Amino acid sequence: MPAAPLLRPIPDDELLINRTFDAPVALVYRVWTRPEFMVRWWGPREFTCPGVTMDFREGGAWRASIRSVADGESHMSGIYREIVPNQRLVFTFRWELEGALDTVITVTFTEKDGKTLQSFHQTPFRSVAERDSHIGGWTECLVKQEAYVEGQAA
């Protein structure tokens, strides 16, 4: 049975973004699993993703870069902790910067009436301001994901 999205109040050190996709769970899940899919949508609106590498297995590492004209290139990486096909992904996320904090991202996928509810959860953040600085970027990234997924589903 698919994991249900978080239904509790979210503490100040957590970020939660729920999106509904007009696409089957298998497709929404799949775009998280292969570099050639992720480069199509990873990063905020004004960013491209020049590269993603993945060892997509529990304990495997991933690394991605995003680039914009205004901000240049940034790199992030992590380790896959849990992979339950079409249900749940858990992986660490860390900006490759001095003093960056390791966070944990959990993405769950739930089918409902032929659509997919994707729940994106990230924690911990050092402050509300740090958490809030990620809301816009992740929201824009997930909007790009939605457009890509729904284009593939059509």
Short mmCIF file of C-alpha atoms in Angstrom, two decimals:
data_model
loop_
_atom_site.label_atom_id
_atom_site.label_comp_id
_atom_site.label_asym_id
_atom_site.label_seq_id
_atom_site.Cartn_x
_atom_site.Cartn_y
_atom_site.Cartn_z
CA MET A 1 0.00 0.00 0.00
CA PRO A 2 1.43 3.44 -0.91
CA ALA A 3 2.68 5.65 1.88
CA ALA A 4 0.24 8.37 2.83
CA PRO A 5 1.38 12.00 2.71
CA LEU A 6 2.18 13.65 6.01
CA LEU A 7 -1.01 14.73 7.75
CA ARG A 8 0.43 16.34 10.89
CA PRO A 9 1.36 19.94 11.62
CA ILE A 10 4.78 20.75 10.21
CA PRO A 11 7.42 22.02 12.65
CA ASP A 12 9.49 25.11 11.84
CA ASP A 13 12.49 23.05 10.71
CA GLU A 14 10.53 21.14 8.03
CA LEU A 15 9.28 21.89 4.53
CA LEU A 16 6.29 20.14 2.94
CA ILE A 17 5.00 20.65 -0.60
CA ASN A 18 2.13 18.57 -1.95
CA ARG A 19 1.33 18.50 -5.68
CA THR A 20 -1.23 16.57 -7.69
CA PHE A 21 -0.17 15.35 -11.12
CA ASP A 22 -2.52 14.34 -13.91
CA ALA A 23 -0.40 11.27 -14.54
CA PRO A 24 -0.03 7.73 -13.20
CA VAL A 25 2.12 7.03 -10.14
CA ALA A 26 4.63 4.96 -12.12
CA LEU A 27 5.42 7.91 -14.40
CA VAL A 28 5.67 10.49 -11.59
CA TYR A 29 7.96 8.17 -9.66
CA ARG A 30 10.07 7.28 -12.73
CA VAL A 31 11.18 10.88 -13.38
CA TRP A 32 13.02 10.75 -10.03
CA THR A 33 14.92 7.60 -10.97
CA ARG A 34 16.96 8.38 -14.11
CA PRO A 35 19.40 11.22 -14.88
CA GLU A 36 18.00 11.73 -18.38
CA PHE A 37 14.61 12.55 -16.85
CA MET A 38 15.86 14.67 -13.95
CA VAL A 39 17.89 17.03 -16.16
CA ARG A 40 14.59 18.01 -17.80
CA TRP A 41 13.04 19.47 -14.63
CA TRP A 42 15.56 19.69 -11.75
CA GLY A 43 16.09 23.24 -10.48
CA PRO A 44 14.06 26.44 -10.11
CA ARG A 45 12.42 28.23 -13.06
CA GLU A 46 15.41 30.26 -14.29
CA PHE A 47 17.85 27.35 -13.90
CA THR A 48 18.96 24.54 -16.16
CA CYS A 49 20.36 21.25 -14.94
CA PRO A 50 23.56 20.53 -16.88
CA GLY A 51 24.13 17.20 -15.21
CA VAL A 52 22.90 14.51 -12.85
CA THR A 53 24.71 11.33 -11.85
CA MET A 54 22.94 8.59 -9.92
CA ASP A 55 23.70 5.24 -8.39
CA PHE A 56 19.99 4.63 -7.90
CA ARG A 57 19.96 2.04 -5.14
CA GLU A 58 19.76 2.19 -1.36
CA GLY A 59 23.18 3.37 -0.22
CA GLY A 60 23.98 4.76 -3.67
CA ALA A 61 25.11 8.34 -4.23
CA TRP A 62 23.64 11.04 -6.44
CA ARG A 63 24.96 14.44 -7.55
CA ALA A 64 23.41 17.25 -9.58
CA SER A 65 24.28 20.71 -10.77
CA ILE A 66 22.02 23.63 -11.57
CA ARG A 67 22.96 26.76 -13.48
CA SER A 68 21.47 30.19 -14.15
CA VAL A 69 22.81 33.30 -15.85
CA ALA A 70 22.32 35.36 -12.67
CA ASP A 71 23.61 32.85 -10.11
CA GLY A 72 26.14 30.70 -11.95
CA GLU A 73 26.47 27.00 -11.16
CA SER A 74 25.70 25.22 -7.89
CA HIS A 75 26.17 21.57 -6.95
CA MET A 76 24.28 19.32 -4.58
CA SER A 77 24.60 15.68 -3.63
CA GLY A 78 23.41 12.97 -1.30
CA ILE A 79 22.82 9.29 -0.60
CA TYR A 80 19.70 7.22 -1.26
CA ARG A 81 18.44 5.84 2.05
CA GLU A 82 15.19 4.15 1.04
CA ILE A 83 13.66 3.25 -2.31
CA VAL A 84 10.19 1.72 -2.50
CA PRO A 85 9.22 1.73 -6.19
CA ASN A 86 6.15 3.84 -6.99
CA GLN A 87 5.65 4.65 -3.30
CA ARG A 88 8.54 6.37 -1.53
CA LEU A 89 12.03 7.80 -1.95
CA VAL A 90 14.22 8.93 0.95
CA PHE A 91 17.58 10.55 0.28
CA THR A 92 19.96 13.05 1.79
CA PHE A 93 20.49 16.47 0.23
CA ARG A 94 23.45 18.76 0.79
CA TRP A 95 24.58 21.85 -1.08
CA GLU A 96 28.28 21.46 -1.85
CA LEU A 97 29.23 24.56 0.13
CA GLU A 98 31.32 25.10 3.26
CA GLY A 99 29.12 24.66 6.33
CA ALA A 100 26.11 23.32 4.42
CA LEU A 101 23.65 21.23 6.40
CA ASP A 102 22.71 17.69 5.45
CA THR A 103 18.95 17.42 5.10
CA VAL A 104 16.70 14.45 4.40
CA ILE A 105 14.15 14.54 1.59
CA THR A 106 11.23 12.12 1.58
CA VAL A 107 9.03 11.96 -1.51
CA THR A 108 5.87 9.85 -1.39
CA PHE A 109 3.58 8.96 -4.26
CA THR A 110 -0.10 8.12 -3.79
CA GLU A 111 -2.57 7.24 -6.55
CA LYS A 112 -6.02 8.77 -6.34
CA ASP A 113 -8.62 8.64 -9.10
CA GLY A 114 -6.00 8.13 -11.82
CA LYS A 115 -3.90 11.04 -10.60
CA THR A 116 -0.84 11.10 -8.38
CA LEU A 117 -0.41 13.00 -5.13
CA GLN A 118 3.29 13.64 -4.61
CA SER A 119 4.33 14.76 -1.15
CA PHE A 120 7.79 16.38 -0.90
CA HIS A 121 9.18 16.71 2.63
CA GLN A 122 12.61 18.11 3.64
CA THR A 123 14.14 18.46 7.10
CA PRO A 124 15.91 19.77 9.16
CA PHE A 125 16.55 23.45 8.57
CA ARG A 126 18.48 25.63 11.01
CA SER A 127 15.83 28.37 10.99
CA VAL A 128 12.46 29.35 9.58
CA ALA A 129 14.25 31.83 7.29
CA GLU A 130 16.48 29.07 5.89
CA ARG A 131 13.46 26.83 5.36
CA ASP A 132 11.51 29.62 3.72
CA SER A 133 14.41 30.36 1.37
CA HIS A 134 13.89 26.86 -0.08
CA ILE A 135 10.12 27.08 -0.59
CA GLY A 136 10.25 29.13 -3.79
CA GLY A 137 13.02 27.11 -5.40
CA TRP A 138 11.47 23.74 -4.66
CA THR A 139 8.01 24.94 -5.69
CA GLU A 140 9.38 26.14 -9.04
CA CYS A 141 11.28 22.87 -9.47
CA LEU A 142 8.14 20.83 -8.83
CA VAL A 143 6.14 23.00 -11.26
CA LYS A 144 8.74 22.10 -13.91
CA GLN A 145 8.44 18.45 -12.88
CA GLU A 146 4.66 18.61 -13.28
CA ALA A 147 4.92 20.12 -16.78
CA TYR A 148 7.46 17.48 -17.81
CA VAL A 149 5.47 14.57 -16.36
CA GLU A 150 2.16 15.69 -17.80
CA GLY A 151 3.84 16.24 -21.19
CA GLN A 152 5.10 12.65 -21.05
CA ALA A 153 1.66 11.37 -20.01
CA ALA A 154 -0.11 13.06 -22.95
#
